[in-house]
mmCIF file of C-alpha atoms and ligand atoms in Angstrom:
data_model
loop_
_atom_site.group_PDB
_atom_site.id
_atom_site.type_symbol
_atom_site.label_atom_id
_atom_site.label_comp_id
_atom_site.label_asym_id
_atom_site.label_seq_id
_atom_site.Cartn_x
_atom_site.Cartn_y
_atom_site.Cartn_z
ATOM 1 C CA MET I 1 9.236 26.440 -28.961
ATOM 2 C CA SER I 2 8.744 24.635 -25.667
ATOM 3 C CA PHE I 3 8.661 26.330 -22.264
ATOM 4 C CA GLN I 4 10.556 27.544 -19.235
ATOM 5 C CA ILE I 5 9.546 27.618 -15.576
ATOM 6 C CA LEU I 6 8.694 31.185 -14.552
ATOM 7 C CA GLY I 7 7.704 30.510 -10.968
ATOM 8 C CA THR I 8 6.574 27.982 -8.384
ATOM 9 C CA GLY I 9 4.145 27.848 -5.469
ATOM 10 C CA SER I 10 2.699 25.418 -2.955
ATOM 11 C CA ALA I 11 0.187 25.138 -0.117
ATOM 12 C CA LEU I 12 -0.240 22.571 2.634
ATOM 13 C CA PRO I 13 -3.078 21.550 4.945
ATOM 14 C CA ALA I 14 -2.571 22.791 8.506
ATOM 15 C CA CYS I 15 -3.163 19.380 10.126
ATOM 16 C CA ARG I 16 0.111 17.517 10.701
ATOM 17 C CA LYS I 17 0.072 13.867 11.760
ATOM 18 C CA THR I 18 3.242 12.189 12.999
ATOM 19 C CA ASN I 19 4.046 8.490 12.834
ATOM 20 C CA ASP I 20 3.272 8.281 16.555
ATOM 21 C CA ASP I 21 -0.187 9.753 15.865
ATOM 22 C CA LEU I 22 -0.810 6.998 13.289
ATOM 23 C CA SER I 23 0.356 4.316 15.692
ATOM 24 C CA GLN I 24 -2.759 5.217 17.738
ATOM 25 C CA LEU I 25 -4.854 4.113 14.731
ATOM 26 C CA VAL I 26 -3.078 1.024 13.400
ATOM 27 C CA ASP I 27 -0.461 -1.478 14.614
ATOM 28 C CA THR I 28 2.656 0.406 13.465
ATOM 29 C CA SER I 29 5.584 2.372 14.904
ATOM 30 C CA ASP I 30 7.698 5.420 14.142
ATOM 31 C CA GLU I 31 10.701 3.090 13.883
ATOM 32 C CA TRP I 32 9.062 0.843 11.199
ATOM 33 C CA ILE I 33 7.835 3.780 9.098
ATOM 34 C CA VAL I 34 11.099 5.764 9.260
ATOM 35 C CA THR I 35 13.289 2.732 8.504
ATOM 36 C CA ARG I 36 11.161 1.470 5.596
ATOM 37 C CA THR I 37 10.172 4.792 4.031
ATOM 38 C CA GLY I 38 11.955 7.828 5.539
ATOM 39 C CA ILE I 39 8.546 9.394 6.365
ATOM 40 C CA ARG I 40 8.204 11.109 9.779
ATOM 41 C CA GLU I 41 4.975 13.072 9.321
ATOM 42 C CA ARG I 42 2.393 14.043 6.706
ATOM 43 C CA ARG I 43 -0.309 16.709 6.219
ATOM 44 C CA ILE I 44 -4.006 15.794 6.112
ATOM 45 C CA LEU I 45 -6.879 17.890 4.773
ATOM 46 C CA THR I 46 -9.297 18.267 7.670
ATOM 47 C CA THR I 47 -10.815 21.750 7.678
ATOM 48 C CA GLU I 48 -9.653 22.852 4.200
ATOM 49 C CA THR I 49 -10.793 21.576 0.773
ATOM 50 C CA VAL I 50 -8.576 20.444 -2.120
ATOM 51 C CA THR I 51 -9.779 23.516 -4.010
ATOM 52 C CA GLN I 52 -8.635 25.849 -1.233
ATOM 53 C CA ILE I 53 -5.062 24.548 -1.117
ATOM 54 C CA ALA I 54 -4.942 24.328 -4.924
ATOM 55 C CA VAL I 55 -5.999 27.978 -5.257
ATOM 56 C CA ALA I 56 -3.479 29.051 -2.582
ATOM 57 C CA ALA I 57 -0.673 27.166 -4.402
ATOM 58 C CA ALA I 58 -1.709 28.709 -7.734
ATOM 59 C CA LYS I 59 -1.704 32.241 -6.249
ATOM 60 C CA ASN I 60 1.770 31.678 -4.778
ATOM 61 C CA ALA I 61 3.057 30.442 -8.147
ATOM 62 C CA LEU I 62 1.519 33.392 -10.024
ATOM 63 C CA GLU I 63 3.063 35.844 -7.558
ATOM 64 C CA ASN I 64 6.450 34.122 -7.860
ATOM 65 C CA SER I 65 6.191 34.389 -11.666
ATOM 66 C CA GLY I 66 5.106 38.020 -11.815
ATOM 67 C CA ILE I 67 2.013 37.307 -13.912
ATOM 68 C CA THR I 68 -1.691 37.476 -13.099
ATOM 69 C CA ALA I 69 -4.503 34.941 -13.438
ATOM 70 C CA ALA I 70 -5.870 36.977 -16.362
ATOM 71 C CA ASP I 71 -2.610 36.285 -18.278
ATOM 72 C CA LEU I 72 -3.082 32.491 -18.144
ATOM 73 C CA ASP I 73 -3.820 30.724 -21.440
ATOM 74 C CA PHE I 74 -4.348 27.215 -20.025
ATOM 75 C CA ILE I 75 -4.745 25.552 -16.624
ATOM 76 C CA ILE I 76 -3.747 21.888 -16.348
ATOM 77 C CA CYS I 77 -4.348 20.119 -13.037
ATOM 78 C CA PRO I 78 -2.564 16.829 -12.416
ATOM 79 C CA THR I 79 -4.775 15.181 -9.784
ATOM 80 C CA LEU I 80 -6.600 11.945 -9.007
ATOM 81 C CA ALA I 81 -9.651 14.094 -8.269
ATOM 82 C CA GLY I 82 -10.600 17.490 -6.905
ATOM 83 C CA ASP I 83 -13.648 18.181 -4.753
ATOM 84 C CA TYR I 84 -16.039 17.106 -7.525
ATOM 85 C CA MET I 85 -16.182 14.227 -9.990
ATOM 86 C CA THR I 86 -17.268 17.003 -12.355
ATOM 87 C CA PRO I 87 -16.473 19.844 -12.966
ATOM 88 C CA SER I 88 -12.740 19.273 -13.003
ATOM 89 C CA LEU I 89 -10.527 20.759 -10.289
ATOM 90 C CA ALA I 90 -8.949 22.884 -13.032
ATOM 91 C CA CYS I 91 -12.319 24.499 -13.866
ATOM 92 C CA VAL I 92 -13.101 25.175 -10.203
ATOM 93 C CA VAL I 93 -9.648 26.744 -9.714
ATOM 94 C CA GLN I 94 -10.113 28.804 -12.903
ATOM 95 C CA MET I 95 -13.360 30.183 -11.450
ATOM 96 C CA GLU I 96 -11.772 30.940 -8.060
ATOM 97 C CA LEU I 97 -8.767 32.667 -9.639
ATOM 98 C CA GLY I 98 -10.962 34.711 -11.972
ATOM 99 C CA ALA I 99 -9.098 33.368 -15.020
ATOM 100 C CA SER I 100 -10.841 32.843 -18.355
ATOM 101 C CA CYS I 101 -8.667 30.256 -20.138
ATOM 102 C CA PRO I 102 -9.399 26.584 -20.920
ATOM 103 C CA ALA I 103 -8.869 24.245 -17.961
ATOM 104 C CA VAL I 104 -8.599 20.478 -17.633
ATOM 105 C CA ASP I 105 -7.536 17.761 -15.166
ATOM 106 C CA VAL I 106 -4.968 15.086 -15.997
ATOM 107 C CA ASN I 107 -4.917 11.800 -14.074
ATOM 108 C CA GLY I 108 -1.426 10.351 -14.355
ATOM 109 C CA ALA I 109 -1.356 9.298 -10.670
ATOM 110 C CA CYS I 110 2.073 9.937 -9.111
ATOM 111 C CA SER I 111 3.514 10.688 -12.585
ATOM 112 C CA GLY I 112 0.750 13.260 -13.107
ATOM 113 C CA PHE I 113 2.992 16.326 -12.882
ATOM 114 C CA LEU I 114 5.148 15.028 -15.756
ATOM 115 C CA TYR I 115 2.003 14.212 -17.753
ATOM 116 C CA GLY I 116 0.864 17.792 -17.051
ATOM 117 C CA LEU I 117 4.158 19.146 -18.405
ATOM 118 C CA ASP I 118 3.773 16.893 -21.460
ATOM 119 C CA TYR I 119 0.285 18.309 -22.200
ATOM 120 C CA ALA I 120 1.645 21.817 -21.637
ATOM 121 C CA GLU I 121 4.446 21.197 -24.112
ATOM 122 C CA GLY I 122 1.778 20.377 -26.713
ATOM 123 C CA VAL I 123 -0.144 23.576 -25.936
ATOM 124 C CA PHE I 124 3.032 25.652 -26.425
ATOM 125 C CA ALA I 125 4.040 23.704 -29.558
ATOM 126 C CA ARG I 126 0.665 24.506 -31.166
ATOM 127 C CA GLY I 127 1.307 28.186 -30.525
ATOM 128 C CA LYS I 128 -1.771 28.336 -28.311
ATOM 129 C CA ALA I 129 -0.260 29.809 -25.178
ATOM 130 C CA LYS I 130 2.123 32.299 -23.642
ATOM 131 C CA TYR I 131 1.492 31.193 -20.055
ATOM 132 C CA VAL I 132 0.322 27.831 -18.689
ATOM 133 C CA LEU I 133 -0.365 26.906 -15.061
ATOM 134 C CA VAL I 134 0.397 23.276 -14.153
ATOM 135 C CA LEU I 135 -1.187 22.838 -10.733
ATOM 136 C CA ALA I 136 -1.025 19.503 -8.908
ATOM 137 C CA ALA I 137 -3.313 18.915 -5.937
ATOM 138 C CA GLU I 138 -4.109 15.685 -4.127
ATOM 139 C CA ARG I 139 -6.283 14.431 -1.307
ATOM 140 C CA LEU I 140 -4.957 10.903 -0.854
ATOM 141 C CA SER I 141 -6.402 10.838 2.690
ATOM 142 C CA ARG I 142 -9.874 10.488 1.115
ATOM 143 C CA ILE I 143 -9.155 7.237 -0.717
ATOM 144 C CA LEU I 144 -7.007 5.458 1.862
ATOM 145 C CA ASP I 145 -8.328 2.647 4.041
ATOM 146 C CA TRP I 146 -7.305 4.020 7.453
ATOM 147 C CA THR I 147 -7.401 0.537 8.975
ATOM 148 C CA ASP I 148 -4.771 -0.748 6.498
ATOM 149 C CA ARG I 149 -1.324 -0.116 8.007
ATOM 150 C CA SER I 150 0.462 -1.117 4.804
ATOM 151 C CA THR I 151 -0.867 1.931 2.915
ATOM 152 C CA CYS I 152 -2.298 4.550 5.316
ATOM 153 C CA VAL I 153 1.135 5.484 6.701
ATOM 154 C CA LEU I 154 2.614 6.273 3.275
ATOM 155 C CA PHE I 155 0.630 9.196 1.873
ATOM 156 C CA GLY I 156 -0.195 12.861 2.488
ATOM 157 C CA ASP I 157 -2.243 15.742 1.061
ATOM 158 C CA ALA I 158 -0.797 18.875 -0.607
ATOM 159 C CA ALA I 159 -0.882 21.202 -3.618
ATOM 160 C CA ALA I 160 1.945 22.701 -5.692
ATOM 161 C CA ALA I 161 2.224 24.499 -9.011
ATOM 162 C CA VAL I 162 4.521 25.867 -11.670
ATOM 163 C CA VAL I 163 3.807 28.703 -14.090
ATOM 164 C CA LEU I 164 5.278 28.000 -17.511
ATOM 165 C CA GLY I 165 6.120 30.622 -20.123
ATOM 166 C CA GLU I 166 7.364 30.362 -23.701
ATOM 167 C CA GLY I 167 11.024 29.376 -23.885
ATOM 168 C CA ASP I 168 13.518 26.705 -24.783
ATOM 169 C CA ALA I 169 14.467 25.412 -21.343
ATOM 170 C CA LEU I 170 12.903 21.970 -21.821
ATOM 171 C CA ARG I 171 15.466 19.548 -23.274
ATOM 172 C CA PHE I 172 13.729 16.208 -22.834
ATOM 173 C CA LEU I 173 10.305 14.953 -21.790
ATOM 174 C CA GLU I 174 8.901 11.451 -21.936
ATOM 175 C CA VAL I 175 5.861 9.855 -20.339
ATOM 176 C CA THR I 176 5.011 6.158 -20.421
ATOM 177 C CA ALA I 177 2.188 3.830 -19.371
ATOM 178 C CA LYS I 178 2.004 0.095 -18.914
ATOM 179 C CA GLY I 179 -1.542 -0.852 -17.885
ATOM 180 C CA ASN I 180 -1.491 -2.835 -14.641
ATOM 181 C CA LEU I 181 -3.703 -3.018 -11.524
ATOM 182 C CA CYS I 182 -0.950 -3.597 -8.939
ATOM 183 C CA LEU I 183 -1.657 -0.107 -7.523
ATOM 184 C CA ALA I 184 -5.349 0.707 -7.714
ATOM 185 C CA SER I 185 -8.245 2.429 -5.967
ATOM 186 C CA PRO I 186 -11.583 1.078 -7.231
ATOM 187 C CA LEU I 187 -14.638 3.311 -7.692
ATOM 188 C CA GLY I 188 -17.894 1.773 -6.471
ATOM 189 C CA ASN I 189 -21.078 1.438 -8.534
ATOM 190 C CA GLY I 190 -22.965 4.199 -6.752
ATOM 191 C CA SER I 191 -26.634 3.634 -5.954
ATOM 192 C CA CYS I 192 -27.880 2.506 -9.359
ATOM 193 C CA PRO I 193 -30.761 0.085 -8.605
ATOM 194 C CA TYR I 194 -30.054 -1.987 -11.736
ATOM 195 C CA THR I 195 -26.395 -2.747 -10.940
ATOM 196 C CA GLU I 196 -24.924 -5.553 -8.839
ATOM 197 C CA PRO I 197 -23.126 -4.242 -5.716
ATOM 198 C CA ASP I 198 -19.392 -3.759 -6.228
ATOM 199 C CA THR I 199 -17.598 -6.368 -4.134
ATOM 200 C CA ARG I 200 -14.122 -4.902 -4.545
ATOM 201 C CA LYS I 201 -12.509 -3.646 -1.341
ATOM 202 C CA PRO I 202 -12.365 0.175 -1.211
ATOM 203 C CA GLY I 203 -9.100 1.935 -0.359
ATOM 204 C CA LEU I 204 -5.735 1.902 -2.065
ATOM 205 C CA LEU I 205 -4.778 -1.625 -3.038
ATOM 206 C CA MET I 206 -1.072 -2.022 -3.567
ATOM 207 C CA LYS I 207 1.325 -4.847 -4.354
ATOM 208 C CA SER I 208 4.096 -2.952 -2.638
ATOM 209 C CA ARG I 209 7.088 -5.061 -3.681
ATOM 210 C CA GLU I 210 6.032 -5.002 -7.362
ATOM 211 C CA VAL I 211 5.662 -1.216 -7.234
ATOM 212 C CA TYR I 212 9.013 -0.890 -5.427
ATOM 213 C CA THR I 213 10.879 -2.838 -8.119
ATOM 214 C CA PHE I 214 9.117 -0.937 -10.901
ATOM 215 C CA ALA I 215 9.966 2.369 -9.198
ATOM 216 C CA VAL I 216 13.699 1.730 -8.847
ATOM 217 C CA GLY I 217 13.960 0.435 -12.427
ATOM 218 C CA SER I 218 11.973 3.297 -13.929
ATOM 219 C CA ILE I 219 14.009 6.004 -12.139
ATOM 220 C CA ALA I 220 17.296 4.488 -13.296
ATOM 221 C CA SER I 221 16.133 4.058 -16.896
ATOM 222 C CA GLY I 222 14.464 7.522 -16.985
ATOM 223 C CA ILE I 223 17.685 9.202 -15.854
ATOM 224 C CA GLU I 224 19.747 7.238 -18.378
ATOM 225 C CA LYS I 225 17.326 8.081 -21.214
ATOM 226 C CA ALA I 226 17.352 11.791 -20.321
ATOM 227 C CA ALA I 227 21.167 11.786 -20.329
ATOM 228 C CA ALA I 228 21.301 10.016 -23.698
ATOM 229 C CA ALA I 229 18.794 12.459 -25.233
ATOM 230 C CA THR I 230 20.350 15.669 -23.891
ATOM 231 C CA GLY I 231 24.013 14.657 -23.961
ATOM 232 C CA ILE I 232 24.238 15.883 -20.360
ATOM 233 C CA ALA I 233 25.679 13.131 -18.173
ATOM 234 C CA PRO I 234 24.058 12.421 -14.797
ATOM 235 C CA GLU I 235 27.333 13.568 -13.173
ATOM 236 C CA GLU I 236 26.901 16.993 -14.855
ATOM 237 C CA THR I 237 23.236 17.285 -13.843
ATOM 238 C CA ASP I 238 22.832 19.625 -10.880
ATOM 239 C CA TYR I 239 19.774 18.071 -9.241
ATOM 240 C CA PHE I 240 17.434 15.124 -9.637
ATOM 241 C CA PHE I 241 13.925 15.957 -8.442
ATOM 242 C CA LEU I 242 12.448 12.504 -7.954
ATOM 243 C CA HIS I 243 8.920 11.543 -6.952
ATOM 244 C CA GLN I 244 8.981 11.331 -3.156
ATOM 245 C CA ALA I 245 7.392 7.917 -2.527
ATOM 246 C CA ASN I 246 9.993 6.259 -0.368
ATOM 247 C CA LEU I 247 13.487 7.353 0.691
ATOM 248 C CA ARG I 248 14.734 3.789 0.173
ATOM 249 C CA ILE I 249 13.547 3.860 -3.473
ATOM 250 C CA ILE I 250 15.440 7.132 -4.041
ATOM 251 C CA GLU I 251 18.568 5.825 -2.298
ATOM 252 C CA THR I 252 18.533 2.475 -4.130
ATOM 253 C CA ALA I 253 18.176 4.205 -7.515
ATOM 254 C CA ARG I 254 20.868 6.746 -6.598
ATOM 255 C CA LYS I 255 23.344 4.031 -5.574
ATOM 256 C CA LYS I 256 22.545 2.034 -8.716
ATOM 257 C CA LEU I 257 23.529 5.102 -10.741
ATOM 258 C CA GLY I 258 26.585 5.794 -8.546
ATOM 259 C CA LEU I 259 25.628 9.442 -7.939
ATOM 260 C CA PRO I 260 26.239 11.581 -4.814
ATOM 261 C CA GLN I 261 23.475 12.280 -2.285
ATOM 262 C CA GLU I 262 23.753 16.104 -2.692
ATOM 263 C CA LYS I 263 22.225 15.799 -6.170
ATOM 264 C CA PHE I 264 18.982 14.309 -4.769
ATOM 265 C CA PRO I 265 16.870 16.811 -2.827
ATOM 266 C CA VAL I 266 14.354 15.127 -0.491
ATOM 267 C CA ASN I 267 11.489 16.288 1.718
ATOM 268 C CA ILE I 268 9.537 13.040 2.105
ATOM 269 C CA GLU I 269 10.180 13.078 5.863
ATOM 270 C CA LYS I 270 7.776 16.037 6.230
ATOM 271 C CA TYR I 271 5.008 15.201 3.753
ATOM 272 C CA GLY I 272 5.002 11.483 2.859
ATOM 273 C CA ASN I 273 3.994 10.529 -0.668
ATOM 274 C CA THR I 274 1.827 13.361 -2.050
ATOM 275 C CA SER I 275 1.434 11.712 -5.486
ATOM 276 C CA ALA I 276 1.456 14.211 -8.391
ATOM 277 C CA VAL I 277 2.330 17.033 -5.982
ATOM 278 C CA SER I 278 5.631 15.692 -4.696
ATOM 279 C CA ILE I 279 7.939 17.010 -7.446
ATOM 280 C CA PRO I 280 6.530 20.567 -7.740
ATOM 281 C CA LEU I 281 6.375 20.758 -3.920
ATOM 282 C CA LEU I 282 10.076 19.944 -3.668
ATOM 283 C CA LEU I 283 10.880 22.290 -6.549
ATOM 284 C CA ASP I 284 9.020 25.120 -4.796
ATOM 285 C CA GLU I 285 10.875 24.433 -1.554
ATOM 286 C CA TRP I 286 14.241 24.638 -3.328
ATOM 287 C CA ASN I 287 13.267 27.668 -5.403
ATOM 288 C CA ARG I 288 12.138 29.592 -2.320
ATOM 289 C CA ALA I 289 15.220 28.561 -0.356
ATOM 290 C CA GLY I 290 17.340 30.197 -3.100
ATOM 291 C CA ARG I 291 18.989 26.901 -4.014
ATOM 292 C CA LEU I 292 18.189 27.102 -7.741
ATOM 293 C CA HIS I 293 20.173 29.353 -10.084
ATOM 294 C CA PRO I 294 19.925 30.156 -13.801
ATOM 295 C CA GLY I 295 21.860 27.670 -15.911
ATOM 296 C CA GLN I 296 21.450 24.714 -13.562
ATOM 297 C CA HIS I 297 20.329 21.506 -15.230
ATOM 298 C CA LEU I 298 17.523 19.555 -13.545
ATOM 299 C CA VAL I 299 16.064 16.115 -14.190
ATOM 300 C CA MET I 300 12.638 15.210 -12.807
ATOM 301 C CA CYS I 301 11.483 11.639 -12.647
ATOM 302 C CA ALA I 302 8.239 10.071 -11.414
ATOM 303 C CA PHE I 303 6.476 6.706 -11.359
ATOM 304 C CA GLY I 304 3.073 5.669 -10.165
ATOM 305 C CA ALA I 305 -0.228 3.893 -10.608
ATOM 306 C CA GLY I 306 -1.081 2.996 -14.154
ATOM 307 C CA LEU I 307 1.670 1.963 -14.142
ATOM 308 C CA THR I 308 2.943 5.294 -15.410
ATOM 309 C CA THR I 309 6.295 7.045 -15.520
ATOM 310 C CA GLY I 310 7.480 10.483 -16.516
ATOM 311 C CA THR I 311 10.920 12.033 -16.975
ATOM 312 C CA ALA I 312 11.848 15.598 -17.877
ATOM 313 C CA ALA I 313 15.183 17.353 -18.293
ATOM 314 C CA ILE I 314 15.017 21.121 -18.006
ATOM 315 C CA ASP I 315 17.353 24.071 -17.503
ATOM 316 C CA TRP I 316 16.472 26.372 -14.621
ATOM 317 C CA THR I 317 16.134 29.895 -16.037
ATOM 318 C CA LYS I 318 14.533 31.902 -13.249
HETATM 319 O O1 UT7 B 1 3.877 6.409 -5.671
HETATM 320 C C1 UT7 B 1 3.910 5.010 -5.755
HETATM 321 C C2 UT7 B 1 3.275 4.489 -4.486
HETATM 322 N N1 UT7 B 1 3.754 3.325 -3.864
HETATM 323 C C3 UT7 B 1 5.042 3.052 -3.548
HETATM 324 O O2 UT7 B 1 5.984 3.714 -3.887
HETATM 325 C C4 UT7 B 1 5.257 1.815 -2.698
HETATM 326 C C5 UT7 B 1 6.476 1.017 -3.063
HETATM 327 N N2 UT7 B 1 6.767 0.070 -2.001
HETATM 328 C C6 UT7 B 1 7.340 0.426 -0.842
HETATM 329 O O3 UT7 B 1 7.676 1.594 -0.654
HETATM 330 C C7 UT7 B 1 7.612 -0.642 0.198
HETATM 331 O O4 UT7 B 1 7.366 -1.904 -0.379
HETATM 332 C C8 UT7 B 1 6.772 -0.449 1.501
HETATM 333 C C9 UT7 B 1 7.335 0.722 2.301
HETATM 334 C C10 UT7 B 1 5.320 -0.199 1.166
HETATM 335 C C11 UT7 B 1 6.856 -1.691 2.374
HETATM 336 O O5 UT7 B 1 8.207 -2.005 2.679
HETATM 337 P P1 UT7 B 1 8.701 -3.528 2.537
HETATM 338 O O6 UT7 B 1 10.083 -3.600 3.049
HETATM 339 O O7 UT7 B 1 8.476 -3.916 1.113
HETATM 340 O O8 UT7 B 1 7.771 -4.290 3.559
HETATM 341 P P2 UT7 B 1 6.789 -5.516 3.251
HETATM 342 O O9 UT7 B 1 5.630 -5.049 2.429
HETATM 343 O O10 UT7 B 1 7.614 -6.631 2.739
HETATM 344 O O11 UT7 B 1 6.253 -5.842 4.682
HETATM 345 C C12 UT7 B 1 7.105 -6.318 5.672
HETATM 346 C C13 UT7 B 1 6.291 -6.558 6.933
HETATM 347 C C14 UT7 B 1 5.004 -7.369 6.729
HETATM 348 O O12 UT7 B 1 4.886 -8.206 7.830
HETATM 349 P P3 UT7 B 1 5.203 -9.789 7.681
HETATM 350 O O13 UT7 B 1 4.280 -10.276 6.624
HETATM 351 O O14 UT7 B 1 6.666 -9.831 7.273
HETATM 352 O O15 UT7 B 1 4.932 -10.297 9.056
HETATM 353 C C15 UT7 B 1 3.931 -6.288 6.834
HETATM 354 O O16 UT7 B 1 2.717 -6.799 7.344
HETATM 355 O O17 UT7 B 1 5.916 -5.308 7.511
HETATM 356 C C16 UT7 B 1 4.522 -5.328 7.820
HETATM 357 N N3 UT7 B 1 3.991 -3.983 7.698
HETATM 358 C C17 UT7 B 1 4.035 -3.099 8.710
HETATM 359 N N4 UT7 B 1 4.489 -3.175 9.967
HETATM 360 C C18 UT7 B 1 4.402 -2.093 10.728
HETATM 361 C C19 UT7 B 1 3.419 -3.406 6.611
HETATM 362 N N5 UT7 B 1 3.090 -2.122 6.910
HETATM 363 C C20 UT7 B 1 3.457 -1.918 8.201
HETATM 364 C C21 UT7 B 1 3.392 -0.808 9.058
HETATM 365 N N6 UT7 B 1 3.878 -0.935 10.322
HETATM 366 N N7 UT7 B 1 2.872 0.382 8.676
#
């Protein structure tokens, strides 16, 4: 027994910042950002907290699934961090929803949603759950160096969730990790009087070309592996929900695979790279637009800091 997706939900910060807004902060332009990444605007948490958008996304997903918070048997939150180092975002959300199940965060960076699904698969396989909430929420705006034009233009804040129920819709799921610091955000040493000051630069440090090459390669190999495992060729797959990090990465991988554009939903232009949230956010958008129908075959594929990857092949049953 694995799972099926019963419903989706998302929530976004109200504050919208365009590329022109960012060009007031750093030496950049709408033209550079759109050409290199496909991003036109992003949302930034200003007056809301991560918890607030996470709870709103969870409520939307529960409503879309027709179950209540009391029905949940596990809450898994893919996130770099919630509003606290501890307790986990998942525990804070559990409290706010009035649920009573176990709750834990999973840090798989931009592949976090796939890691969340992988943990959920284990919970179902052990017969420990009927319903699991996988709720991704990110506040990238908190860790970015807003004077660094090479990273601050790329990311956005958001939350999105799926409610999983028992079922056999999952056909393939694989997560990988290859430890590497080419995409990293260091934590300082705090105020401990016995520790040397941390001299590492805060912010998100990224060897962008290395990540770009890794991203294109991991999408192509993830899609090929999913096809080999399920026996469903990429041409027969209805949609590929890829991590929205850069439109050029998606397009390069798509062309490498020789697949048509209609199979690759995108929304990066509106939200930028929202890390673990990007795939469930896109899935929610397509679900609510009525573009998903029972029997369609979907492949999801993500890559991110770690370096991590995740690929899942699932039938849409809702
Ligand atoms: O979820 C995983 C997260 N990370 C990623 O997916 C990132 C993967 N990498 C990428 O998406 C691309 O490498 C970027 C979009 C980050 C950069 O595109 P690129 O074509 O690889 O540009 P580049 O890093 O080679 O930089 C080209 C130039 C540099 O100037 P010089 O050295 O050629 O004079 C940069 O300083 O563009 C400059 N540049 C900018 N210019 C205007 C870098 N950022 C900006 C900017 N505005 N925001």
